[in-house]
Coordinates of C-alpha atoms in Angstrom, one line a residue:
M1 CA 189.4 42.6 -97.0
R2 CA 187.1 39.6 -96.9
L3 CA 183.4 40.2 -96.6
I4 CA 183.2 37.7 -93.7
S5 CA 185.3 39.9 -91.4
L6 CA 182.9 42.8 -91.7
T7 CA 179.9 40.5 -91.5
L8 CA 181.0 38.9 -88.2
V9 CA 182.0 42.2 -86.7
A10 CA 178.8 44.0 -87.7
L11 CA 176.7 41.2 -86.4
S12 CA 178.7 40.9 -83.1
L13 CA 178.3 44.6 -82.4
V14 CA 174.6 44.6 -83.1
T15 CA 174.1 41.5 -80.9
S16 CA 176.1 43.1 -78.1
A17 CA 174.0 46.2 -78.4
V18 CA 170.7 44.4 -78.0
A19 CA 172.0 42.7 -74.9
Q20 CA 171.5 45.8 -72.9
I21 CA 168.2 46.2 -70.9
P22 CA 167.7 49.9 -70.3
D23 CA 167.8 51.3 -66.8
G24 CA 164.3 51.5 -65.3
Y25 CA 163.1 48.6 -67.4
C26 CA 162.9 44.8 -67.1
T27 CA 162.1 42.0 -69.4
V28 CA 159.4 39.4 -68.8
V29 CA 160.9 35.9 -68.2
L30 CA 158.6 33.2 -69.6
S31 CA 160.8 30.2 -68.7
S32 CA 164.4 29.0 -68.3
R33 CA 166.2 25.9 -69.4
P34 CA 169.7 24.5 -68.7
T35 CA 170.8 24.3 -72.4
L36 CA 170.3 26.4 -75.4
A37 CA 168.9 23.5 -77.4
Q38 CA 166.3 22.9 -74.7
A39 CA 165.5 26.6 -74.7
A40 CA 165.0 26.6 -78.5
D41 CA 162.7 23.5 -78.2
D42 CA 160.7 25.3 -75.5
V43 CA 160.3 28.4 -77.6
R44 CA 159.1 26.3 -80.6
A45 CA 156.7 24.4 -78.4
R46 CA 155.2 27.1 -76.2
W47 CA 156.2 30.6 -77.3
S48 CA 156.4 30.6 -81.1
D49 CA 153.5 33.1 -81.3
R50 CA 155.7 35.9 -79.9
D51 CA 159.1 37.5 -80.3
T52 CA 161.5 36.2 -77.7
T53 CA 165.1 36.8 -76.7
V54 CA 167.1 34.1 -74.9
Y55 CA 169.8 35.3 -72.5
L56 CA 172.6 33.2 -70.9
S57 CA 172.7 33.8 -67.2
Q58 CA 175.7 33.7 -64.9
N59 CA 174.5 30.4 -63.4
G60 CA 174.7 28.8 -66.9
W61 CA 170.9 28.6 -67.5
Y62 CA 169.2 30.2 -70.5
A63 CA 166.3 32.6 -69.8
I64 CA 163.5 32.9 -72.4
T65 CA 162.2 36.5 -72.3
A66 CA 159.4 38.3 -74.0
Q67 CA 158.5 42.1 -74.0
V68 CA 160.5 44.7 -72.2
V69 CA 158.4 46.8 -69.8
R70 CA 158.9 49.7 -67.3
K71 CA 159.7 48.4 -63.8
D72 CA 156.9 50.6 -62.3
R73 CA 154.4 48.8 -64.5
A74 CA 155.8 45.3 -64.3
D75 CA 153.5 44.0 -61.6
T76 CA 150.4 45.2 -63.5
V77 CA 151.7 43.6 -66.8
L78 CA 152.5 40.3 -65.1
A79 CA 149.1 40.2 -63.3
Q80 CA 147.1 40.9 -66.4
G81 CA 149.2 38.5 -68.5
K82 CA 148.8 35.6 -66.0
A83 CA 145.0 36.3 -65.7
A84 CA 144.6 36.2 -69.4
G85 CA 146.6 33.0 -69.8
R86 CA 149.3 34.7 -71.9
L87 CA 152.0 34.3 -69.2
P88 CA 152.8 31.3 -67.0
N89 CA 152.0 31.6 -63.3
D90 CA 155.7 31.7 -62.4
A91 CA 156.6 34.5 -64.9
L92 CA 158.7 37.3 -63.5
C93 CA 160.3 40.5 -64.7
S94 CA 164.1 40.7 -64.6
A95 CA 166.4 43.7 -65.0
G96 CA 169.0 41.4 -66.5
K97 CA 171.8 42.0 -63.9
S98 CA 172.8 38.3 -64.1
Y99 CA 172.6 38.1 -67.9
T100 CA 176.0 37.7 -69.6
R101 CA 175.0 37.8 -73.2
V102 CA 172.2 37.3 -75.8
A103 CA 172.3 33.7 -76.8
A104 CA 169.5 33.8 -79.5
R105 CA 166.5 35.7 -80.8
F106 CA 163.3 34.1 -82.1
D107 CA 160.7 36.0 -84.1
A108 CA 157.1 35.2 -84.4
A109 CA 157.3 35.6 -88.1
A110 CA 160.8 34.5 -89.1
T111 CA 161.0 36.0 -92.6
G112 CA 163.6 38.2 -94.3
E113 CA 166.4 39.5 -92.1
N114 CA 164.8 38.2 -89.0
I115 CA 166.1 34.6 -89.5
I116 CA 169.7 35.6 -89.1
W117 CA 169.2 36.3 -85.4
Q118 CA 167.6 33.0 -84.5
A119 CA 169.4 30.1 -82.9
V120 CA 170.5 27.4 -85.3
D121 CA 167.9 24.7 -85.8
A122 CA 169.7 22.1 -87.9
S123 CA 166.4 20.4 -88.7
R124 CA 165.6 23.4 -91.0
M125 CA 168.6 22.5 -93.2
G126 CA 168.5 19.9 -95.9
T127 CA 171.2 17.2 -96.4
Q128 CA 173.0 19.4 -98.9
D129 CA 173.1 22.3 -96.5
K130 CA 174.3 20.2 -93.7
R131 CA 177.1 18.6 -95.8
F132 CA 178.2 22.1 -96.9
I133 CA 178.4 23.4 -93.3
Q134 CA 180.2 20.2 -92.1
L135 CA 182.8 20.9 -94.7
A136 CA 183.0 24.6 -93.7
L137 CA 183.5 23.5 -90.1
A138 CA 186.2 21.0 -91.2
F139 CA 188.1 23.8 -92.9
Q140 CA 187.9 25.8 -89.8
G141 CA 189.4 22.9 -87.8
D142 CA 186.3 22.3 -85.7
Y143 CA 184.8 19.2 -87.4
N144 CA 186.4 15.8 -87.7
G145 CA 183.8 13.5 -89.2
L146 CA 182.1 12.4 -92.4
L147 CA 180.4 14.8 -94.8
D148 CA 177.3 12.7 -94.6
G149 CA 174.6 15.4 -93.9
D150 CA 173.8 13.6 -90.7
W151 CA 173.7 16.4 -88.0
G152 CA 174.5 14.6 -84.8
K153 CA 176.4 15.4 -81.6
R154 CA 179.8 15.8 -83.3
S155 CA 178.4 18.3 -85.9
Q156 CA 176.6 20.4 -83.2
Q157 CA 179.7 20.5 -80.9
A158 CA 181.8 21.7 -83.9
L159 CA 179.3 24.5 -84.7
E160 CA 179.2 25.6 -81.0
A161 CA 183.0 25.6 -80.8
Y162 CA 183.2 27.8 -83.9
A163 CA 180.5 30.2 -82.8
F164 CA 181.9 30.7 -79.3
R165 CA 185.5 31.1 -80.6
E166 CA 184.5 33.6 -83.3
S167 CA 182.0 35.7 -81.3
G168 CA 181.7 34.4 -77.8
Q169 CA 178.0 33.6 -78.5
A170 CA 176.0 30.5 -79.0
P171 CA 175.3 29.5 -82.6
A172 CA 172.9 31.7 -84.5
N173 CA 172.0 31.6 -88.2
W174 CA 174.4 34.4 -89.0
H175 CA 177.2 32.1 -88.0
L176 CA 176.1 29.7 -90.8
S177 CA 176.4 32.6 -93.2
G178 CA 179.9 33.3 -91.9
L179 CA 180.9 29.7 -92.4
A180 CA 179.5 29.8 -96.0
F181 CA 181.4 33.0 -96.9
D182 CA 184.6 31.6 -95.6
L183 CA 184.2 28.3 -97.4
V184 CA 183.3 29.9 -100.7
E185 CA 186.5 32.1 -100.5
E186 CA 188.7 29.2 -99.4
M187 CA 187.5 27.0 -102.3
D188 CA 187.8 29.8 -104.8
R189 CA 191.3 30.6 -103.7
G190 CA 192.6 27.0 -103.8
G191 CA 190.3 25.7 -106.6
W192 CA 189.1 23.1 -104.1
Q193 CA 186.7 20.6 -105.6
M194 CA 185.6 17.0 -105.4
Y195 CA 187.9 15.0 -107.7
Y196 CA 187.1 11.5 -108.9
N197 CA 190.3 9.5 -109.3
A198 CA 189.2 6.8 -111.8
L199 CA 192.4 4.8 -111.2
L200 CA 191.7 4.5 -107.5
G201 CA 187.9 4.4 -107.8
M202 CA 187.7 7.1 -105.1
S203 CA 186.7 10.7 -104.8
Y204 CA 188.2 13.4 -102.5
L205 CA 188.7 17.1 -102.2
F206 CA 191.7 18.4 -104.2
P207 CA 193.1 22.0 -104.6
Q208 CA 193.2 22.3 -108.4
A209 CA 194.5 25.9 -108.4
Q210 CA 197.1 25.4 -105.7
S211 CA 198.7 22.0 -106.5
E212 CA 201.7 20.7 -108.2
E213 CA 203.3 17.2 -108.7
A214 CA 206.0 16.4 -106.1
G215 CA 208.4 13.7 -107.0
S216 CA 206.1 10.9 -108.2
D217 CA 207.7 7.5 -108.9
S218 CA 206.7 4.0 -110.0
N219 CA 205.1 3.3 -106.6
F220 CA 203.4 6.6 -105.6
N221 CA 201.9 9.5 -107.4
N222 CA 202.7 12.5 -105.1
W223 CA 201.1 16.0 -105.1
E224 CA 201.5 18.9 -102.8
H225 CA 199.3 21.9 -101.8
T226 CA 201.4 24.9 -102.6
A227 CA 199.7 27.1 -100.0
S228 CA 200.2 24.8 -97.1
S229 CA 202.2 21.8 -95.9
L230 CA 199.5 19.3 -97.1
R231 CA 200.7 16.5 -99.3
Y232 CA 198.9 13.7 -101.1
S233 CA 200.2 10.3 -102.2
F234 CA 198.2 7.8 -104.2
T235 CA 198.9 4.2 -105.1
T236 CA 197.2 0.8 -105.9
S237 CA 198.6 -2.5 -104.7
D238 CA 197.9 -6.0 -103.5
Q239 CA 196.9 -6.7 -99.9
N240 CA 200.5 -7.3 -98.6
R241 CA 201.8 -4.0 -99.8
A242 CA 198.7 -2.2 -98.5
Q243 CA 199.2 -3.8 -95.2
G244 CA 202.9 -2.7 -95.3
I245 CA 201.9 0.9 -95.9
H246 CA 199.6 0.9 -92.9
D247 CA 202.2 -0.8 -90.7
F248 CA 204.8 1.8 -91.7
V249 CA 202.5 4.7 -90.9
Y250 CA 201.6 3.2 -87.6
G251 CA 205.3 2.8 -86.8
E252 CA 205.8 6.6 -87.3
A253 CA 203.7 7.5 -84.3
A254 CA 205.5 9.6 -81.7
P255 CA 206.4 7.8 -78.5
G256 CA 203.6 8.1 -76.0
S257 CA 201.1 9.3 -78.5
D258 CA 197.7 7.6 -79.3
P259 CA 197.7 6.4 -82.9
Y260 CA 194.4 5.5 -84.5
S261 CA 194.0 2.2 -86.4
L262 CA 190.9 0.6 -88.0
R263 CA 191.1 -2.7 -89.9
K264 CA 188.3 -4.4 -91.9
D265 CA 188.3 -7.0 -94.6
D266 CA 187.9 -4.4 -97.3
F267 CA 188.9 -1.2 -95.6
A268 CA 191.7 0.2 -93.4
I269 CA 192.6 3.6 -91.8
T270 CA 195.7 4.6 -89.9
A271 CA 196.3 8.0 -88.4
V272 CA 199.3 9.2 -86.3
Q273 CA 201.2 12.2 -85.3
K274 CA 205.0 11.9 -85.7
A275 CA 207.6 13.1 -83.1
N276 CA 208.2 16.2 -85.2
G277 CA 204.5 17.1 -85.0
R278 CA 203.6 16.2 -88.6
H279 CA 200.4 14.3 -89.1
L280 CA 200.1 11.1 -91.3
Y281 CA 196.9 9.6 -92.5
A282 CA 196.5 6.5 -94.7
R283 CA 193.2 5.1 -96.0
S284 CA 192.8 2.0 -98.2
H285 CA 189.7 0.4 -99.9
F286 CA 189.6 -2.9 -101.6
L287 CA 187.9 -2.0 -104.9
R288 CA 187.7 -3.9 -108.3
G289 CA 190.2 -6.5 -107.2
Q290 CA 193.0 -4.2 -105.9
W291 CA 193.7 -2.0 -102.9
S292 CA 193.5 1.7 -103.5
T293 CA 195.4 3.8 -101.0
V294 CA 195.5 7.6 -100.3
I295 CA 198.1 8.9 -97.9
L296 CA 197.9 12.5 -96.5
S297 CA 200.4 14.4 -94.5
A298 CA 200.7 17.9 -93.0
E299 CA 202.3 19.9 -90.3
D300 CA 200.2 20.5 -87.1
R301 CA 199.2 24.0 -88.2
D302 CA 197.5 22.5 -91.3
V303 CA 195.8 19.4 -89.7
H304 CA 192.4 21.0 -90.4
L305 CA 193.1 20.5 -94.1
V306 CA 193.8 16.8 -93.5
R307 CA 190.5 16.5 -91.7
A308 CA 188.6 18.3 -94.5
V309 CA 190.0 16.0 -97.1
T310 CA 189.5 12.8 -95.1
A311 CA 185.9 13.9 -94.4
S312 CA 185.3 14.2 -98.1
M313 CA 186.6 10.8 -99.2
Q314 CA 184.1 8.3 -100.6
Q315 CA 184.1 5.4 -102.9
G316 CA 183.0 6.0 -106.5
Q317 CA 181.8 9.2 -108.0
A318 CA 181.6 12.2 -105.7
T319 CA 178.4 13.8 -104.5
P320 CA 178.5 17.5 -105.3
I321 CA 179.2 19.7 -102.3
R322 CA 176.8 22.6 -102.5
F323 CA 174.1 24.2 -100.5
Q324 CA 170.5 23.8 -101.8
E325 CA 169.4 26.6 -104.2
G326 CA 166.4 28.2 -102.6
G327 CA 166.9 26.2 -99.4
F328 CA 167.3 27.4 -95.8
L329 CA 171.0 28.2 -96.0
D330 CA 170.6 30.0 -99.3
R331 CA 167.8 32.2 -97.8
N332 CA 169.8 32.8 -94.7
I333 CA 172.9 33.9 -96.7
Q334 CA 170.8 36.4 -98.7
A335 CA 169.2 37.7 -95.5
T336 CA 172.6 38.3 -94.0
L337 CA 173.7 40.2 -97.1
D338 CA 170.5 42.2 -97.1
F339 CA 171.2 43.1 -93.5
I340 CA 174.8 44.3 -94.4
D341 CA 173.3 46.3 -97.3
R342 CA 170.8 48.0 -95.0
Q343 CA 173.5 48.7 -92.4
E344 CA 175.6 50.4 -95.1
E345 CA 172.7 52.5 -96.2
E346 CA 171.7 53.6 -92.7
N347 CA 175.3 54.0 -91.4
P348 CA 177.5 55.8 -94.0
P349 CA 181.2 56.1 -93.2
A350 CA 181.9 58.6 -90.5
A351 CA 185.0 59.8 -88.6
A352 CA 185.7 57.8 -85.5
P353 CA 185.3 59.6 -82.2
S354 CA 188.4 60.2 -80.1
A355 CA 189.3 57.9 -77.2
P356 CA 192.5 57.2 -75.3
V357 CA 195.0 54.7 -76.7
A358 CA 198.6 53.6 -76.2
A359 CA 199.7 54.1 -79.7
A360 CA 200.7 57.2 -81.6
S361 CA 198.5 56.9 -84.7
G362 CA 195.6 55.3 -86.5
G363 CA 194.1 55.0 -89.9
D364 CA 194.4 52.8 -93.0
S365 CA 197.2 53.1 -95.5
V366 CA 196.0 50.4 -97.9
N367 CA 193.3 51.1 -100.5
R368 CA 191.1 48.0 -100.8
P369 CA 188.9 47.6 -103.8
R370 CA 185.2 46.7 -103.4
T371 CA 184.1 43.3 -104.5
S372 CA 181.8 43.0 -107.5
Q373 CA 178.9 40.6 -107.7
P374 CA 180.1 37.3 -109.1
Q375 CA 178.2 34.6 -110.9
Q376 CA 176.6 31.9 -108.8
V377 CA 177.9 28.4 -109.6
A378 CA 178.2 25.1 -107.8
V379 CA 180.7 22.3 -107.1
A380 CA 180.1 19.4 -109.4
P381 CA 182.1 16.2 -109.8
P382 CA 184.7 16.4 -112.6
Q383 CA 185.0 13.9 -115.3
A384 CA 186.7 10.7 -114.3
R385 CA 190.3 10.5 -115.4
P386 CA 193.5 9.0 -114.1
Q387 CA 196.3 10.8 -112.3
P388 CA 197.4 13.6 -112.3
P389 CA 194.2 15.3 -111.2
T390 CA 193.5 18.0 -113.7
S391 CA 189.7 18.0 -114.1
T392 CA 188.0 21.3 -114.0
G393 CA 184.5 21.1 -112.5
D394 CA 182.5 23.9 -110.8
S395 CA 183.1 25.8 -107.6
V396 CA 180.8 26.1 -104.6
N397 CA 177.7 28.2 -104.5
R398 CA 178.8 31.7 -104.6
P399 CA 176.6 34.0 -102.6
R400 CA 175.7 37.4 -103.9
R401 CA 178.4 39.9 -102.8
T402 CA 177.9 43.6 -102.2
A403 CA 180.2 46.5 -101.6
E404 CA 181.9 46.3 -98.2
P405 CA 180.1 48.3 -95.5
A406 CA 182.1 50.7 -93.4
P407 CA 183.1 49.1 -90.1
T408 CA 181.3 50.3 -87.0
P409 CA 183.7 52.3 -84.9
A410 CA 184.9 50.2 -82.0
P411 CA 184.3 51.3 -78.4
V412 CA 188.1 51.9 -78.1
T413 CA 189.2 54.3 -80.8
R414 CA 192.3 56.4 -81.5
P415 CA 192.9 60.2 -81.5
E416 CA 194.0 61.9 -84.7
P417 CA 197.7 61.0 -85.2
K418 CA 200.4 63.4 -84.3
R419 CA 203.2 61.5 -85.8
S420 CA 206.8 62.7 -85.4
A421 CA 209.3 62.1 -88.1
S422 CA 209.9 58.6 -86.7
S423 CA 207.8 56.4 -84.5
S424 CA 208.0 52.8 -83.4
G425 CA 205.9 49.8 -82.3
T426 CA 206.1 46.1 -81.7
G427 CA 205.4 43.0 -83.9
I428 CA 205.0 39.2 -83.6
V429 CA 206.7 36.8 -86.1
V430 CA 203.9 34.4 -87.1
R431 CA 205.8 32.5 -89.9
S432 CA 209.4 31.4 -90.2
D433 CA 209.8 33.2 -93.6
G434 CA 209.5 36.6 -92.0
L435 CA 205.7 37.4 -91.8
V436 CA 205.0 39.7 -88.9
L437 CA 201.7 40.7 -87.2
T438 CA 201.2 44.1 -85.6
N439 CA 198.6 46.8 -85.2
A440 CA 197.2 48.8 -88.2
H441 CA 197.8 52.1 -86.3
V442 CA 201.5 51.2 -85.9
V443 CA 202.1 51.3 -89.6
D444 CA 199.6 54.1 -90.6
G445 CA 201.1 56.8 -92.8
C446 CA 204.5 55.0 -93.0
T447 CA 206.6 55.5 -96.1
D448 CA 209.5 53.5 -94.8
L449 CA 209.2 50.5 -92.5
R450 CA 211.9 48.5 -90.8
I451 CA 211.7 45.4 -88.7
D452 CA 214.7 44.9 -86.4
G453 CA 216.5 47.3 -88.6
R454 CA 215.8 45.5 -91.9
P455 CA 213.5 46.9 -94.6
A456 CA 209.9 45.6 -94.4
T457 CA 206.9 45.5 -96.7
L458 CA 203.3 46.1 -95.8
R459 CA 201.2 43.2 -96.8
N460 CA 197.7 43.9 -95.5
V461 CA 195.8 46.3 -93.2
S462 CA 192.5 45.9 -91.4
D463 CA 191.0 48.9 -89.7
T464 CA 188.2 46.7 -88.4
Y465 CA 190.5 44.6 -86.2
D466 CA 193.3 47.2 -86.0
L467 CA 195.7 44.6 -87.3
A468 CA 198.3 44.5 -90.1
L469 CA 200.7 42.1 -91.7
L470 CA 204.3 42.9 -92.7
S471 CA 207.0 40.9 -94.2
V472 CA 210.8 41.1 -94.0
D473 CA 213.4 39.1 -96.0
A474 CA 214.8 36.5 -93.6
A475 CA 218.3 35.1 -94.3
K476 CA 217.3 32.1 -92.3
A477 CA 214.2 30.6 -90.7
L478 CA 213.0 32.9 -87.9
P479 CA 211.5 31.7 -84.6
Y480 CA 207.8 32.2 -84.8
A481 CA 204.9 32.4 -82.3
A482 CA 202.5 29.7 -81.4
F483 CA 199.0 30.7 -80.5
A484 CA 197.1 29.2 -77.6
P485 CA 194.4 26.8 -78.7
E486 CA 191.8 28.3 -76.2
A487 CA 190.9 31.9 -75.3
A488 CA 192.5 33.4 -72.2
G489 CA 190.3 32.9 -69.2
L490 CA 189.2 35.5 -66.7
N491 CA 192.0 36.2 -64.2
S492 CA 194.5 34.1 -66.0
D493 CA 198.1 35.2 -65.8
V494 CA 199.6 37.0 -68.9
T495 CA 202.9 38.5 -69.9
V496 CA 203.3 41.4 -72.3
L497 CA 206.5 42.0 -74.4
G498 CA 207.3 45.0 -76.4
Y499 CA 209.5 48.0 -77.1
P500 CA 207.8 50.9 -75.3
L501 CA 209.2 54.4 -75.2
S502 CA 212.1 53.2 -77.3
G503 CA 213.8 56.6 -77.3
L504 CA 213.8 56.5 -73.5
L505 CA 214.0 52.8 -72.5
G506 CA 215.9 51.6 -75.6
G507 CA 215.1 47.9 -75.4
L508 CA 212.7 45.0 -74.9
N509 CA 210.4 45.4 -72.0
V510 CA 208.5 42.7 -70.2
T511 CA 205.5 43.2 -67.8
R512 CA 203.1 40.8 -66.1
G513 CA 199.5 41.0 -65.2
A514 CA 196.2 39.2 -65.6
V515 CA 193.1 39.2 -67.8
S516 CA 190.7 41.5 -65.9
A517 CA 187.8 41.2 -68.4
V518 CA 187.3 38.9 -71.4
T519 CA 185.7 41.7 -73.4
G520 CA 186.7 45.4 -74.0
L521 CA 184.8 48.6 -73.3
S522 CA 181.0 48.3 -73.5
G523 CA 181.3 44.5 -74.1
D524 CA 183.4 44.9 -77.3
S525 CA 184.0 41.4 -78.5
I526 CA 187.2 42.2 -80.4
T527 CA 189.3 43.1 -77.4
M528 CA 189.9 42.0 -73.8
Q529 CA 191.1 44.0 -70.8
I530 CA 194.5 43.2 -69.1
T531 CA 196.3 44.6 -66.1
A532 CA 199.8 44.3 -67.5
P533 CA 201.2 47.8 -67.9
V534 CA 201.7 49.0 -71.4
Q535 CA 203.1 52.2 -72.9
P536 CA 203.3 53.9 -76.3
G537 CA 205.4 51.5 -78.4
N538 CA 203.9 48.3 -76.9
S539 CA 201.2 48.4 -79.6
G540 CA 201.3 45.3 -81.8
G541 CA 203.2 43.3 -79.2
P542 CA 202.3 39.8 -77.9
V543 CA 200.3 39.0 -74.9
V544 CA 201.3 35.4 -73.9
D545 CA 200.0 32.9 -71.4
D546 CA 202.1 30.9 -68.9
K547 CA 203.2 28.5 -71.7
G548 CA 204.6 31.3 -73.9
Q549 CA 201.7 31.1 -76.3
V550 CA 200.0 34.1 -77.8
V551 CA 196.6 34.9 -76.4
G552 CA 196.3 38.5 -77.5
V553 CA 197.9 41.5 -79.3
V554 CA 198.4 44.8 -77.3
V555 CA 196.3 47.5 -78.8
S556 CA 195.4 50.4 -76.4
K557 CA 195.1 51.8 -72.9
L558 CA 192.8 54.3 -71.2
D559 CA 194.0 57.9 -71.1
A560 CA 194.3 58.3 -67.4
Q561 CA 194.4 62.1 -67.5
R562 CA 191.4 62.5 -69.7
L563 CA 189.3 60.0 -67.7
A564 CA 190.4 61.6 -64.4
E565 CA 189.1 65.0 -65.7
R566 CA 185.8 63.3 -66.6
I567 CA 185.1 61.2 -63.5
G568 CA 187.5 62.6 -60.9
D569 CA 189.5 59.5 -60.4
I570 CA 192.6 58.0 -62.0
P571 CA 192.1 54.5 -63.6
Q572 CA 194.7 51.9 -62.8
N573 CA 196.1 49.4 -65.2
V574 CA 193.2 49.5 -67.7
N575 CA 194.7 48.3 -70.9
F576 CA 193.4 46.4 -73.8
A577 CA 194.5 43.7 -76.2
I578 CA 193.0 42.2 -79.3
R579 CA 191.8 38.7 -78.4
G580 CA 193.9 35.9 -79.7
G581 CA 190.9 34.3 -81.5
V582 CA 190.4 37.5 -83.4
A583 CA 194.1 37.6 -84.4
K584 CA 193.9 34.0 -85.6
R585 CA 190.8 34.8 -87.6
Y586 CA 192.6 37.8 -89.3
L587 CA 195.5 35.5 -90.2
R588 CA 193.2 32.9 -91.7
M589 CA 191.4 35.6 -93.7
N590 CA 194.8 36.4 -95.3
G591 CA 195.7 32.8 -96.0
V592 CA 198.1 32.5 -93.1
R593 CA 197.8 29.3 -91.0
H594 CA 198.8 30.1 -87.5
T595 CA 200.6 27.6 -85.3
E596 CA 199.1 26.0 -82.3
R597 CA 200.7 23.4 -80.0
S598 CA 198.6 21.1 -77.8
G599 CA 200.0 20.1 -74.4
A600 CA 202.7 22.7 -74.2
P601 CA 204.4 22.8 -70.8
V602 CA 204.1 25.7 -68.3
L603 CA 207.3 27.8 -68.4
S604 CA 209.2 29.5 -65.7
P605 CA 209.0 33.3 -65.9
V606 CA 212.6 33.5 -67.2
S607 CA 212.1 30.8 -69.8
L608 CA 208.8 32.3 -70.9
A609 CA 210.5 35.7 -71.5
E610 CA 213.3 34.0 -73.5
T611 CA 210.8 32.1 -75.6
A612 CA 208.6 35.1 -76.4
K613 CA 211.5 37.4 -76.9
A614 CA 212.6 35.2 -79.9
F615 CA 209.4 36.1 -81.9
T616 CA 208.9 39.7 -80.7
T617 CA 210.2 42.3 -83.1
F618 CA 210.9 46.0 -83.1
I619 CA 209.1 48.0 -85.8
E620 CA 210.2 51.5 -86.9
C621 CA 208.2 53.8 -89.1
D622 CA 209.3 56.9 -91.0

């Protein structure tokens, strides 16, 4: 399992925990601002001498708060603080009823682990750090711009999109660590590095460890990324042929789409999306008396790779992509790792407490080795040489890695399994070659797995997310799920598909409901609450929106009988699903690029069921 998954979960749970203001207490509000950036500026200008917490309120404003005090002493504390000039005259004490989450924390002495909780202040990063994070955001699919180290509106919006999608929180410094960890692993896995193509006189990102030549001819040198649909084509030509290439690419645009075209005397860019969804990008520079052209193409699910490569392109020798040794990002990464180390020391592995769920079992059937501490190296430009690109060069800064900490038990946990000789669950086909996503507890303890009656192989298990990947040999390409680009909104309609109570019902079951809460029990950021009825056997099945796109994975339900005994009432339709964004993160961590489709039409209930039925599978376990 990748370190970043545990990092994000650990930090999310801690941040959720500190969001609670205890009963009988209130927190002193120093000021409030309409945006997080303005709140951070206000803290730096007026309140940098004290520890502060910034909360996002239901009205969209950010409240800057100081110490937490007892309500029965609040009037005295406020009066004394105002008299002494330590508090503004309009300061008040709030019990936090309108606060939705912690947006940021600022410490008077931001040293050591304290810095990871602070809101991101891009001015603290040098140019190297900013370029590194821009590339990380490009790989995540959030940034579409140059790797210039100029942190403007586009960079900030990309960081905010990433942070809210991954954790539901505004950007904090630990998000920068998460981006860095993900980028290091992505570049290590693919051998991504800045390559200087001496024939073209241009530099660009290239996956040295996952590339092979693909049908080059006298006109084009072609290469493909073996782990995705990304393809490169290189050529040099005169002006007429370069113009012809761009005219051809422009003509491939899907009807009604909005192709992009830029033409200058010594520079040209054309970018389109074809009718089949594939993206094409052509870029040409007039260098040393000839036109040098790079053409990129990829399917929609891999468009983030196109953006990452185009962001990296530059004339001449490449500038190394690395964060500054000893700089802010380096210190922040080390502080994050120190926090994880301390959490592991203070919270050794423990048995998860019992809680009600829909599935029959839990646990982890895959042994994952701990990661040793690797050597720290950096990306450097390779030696200039003509095609094919085979230079070696260094990889990105590699942060110190430690043994993985035990995941904090989620608010919704599972009882000890009482597995019969055979059990079943539901899965989601996520790739046409037979890759299937389900819950970890569905496959726990299985010695024999079948998907729709065919033998299946367990590929990966994550107890942290309660997700697992299986594969089945597909005689032909299978229909696979598309994920919704955005998270499911509160009260949005959802449909659940699965194979519940298979011994009794014996077939696919479809139920409908709504998103009743965007988080799980106690604000758990991994799950969301839905009203669509679920039963044992639904676990691992898709939760889809009105377009048939996956927005969640069914995981659990409250035990009505147990809760009734505790509170004297029977809960109605309190069910939980792993959020779609978490499922997409898990797929990315395992090198699986999920599919998203923009502008998908709303489907009728019958058409929606038929669409989702095609990628919903029946899983049997012995």
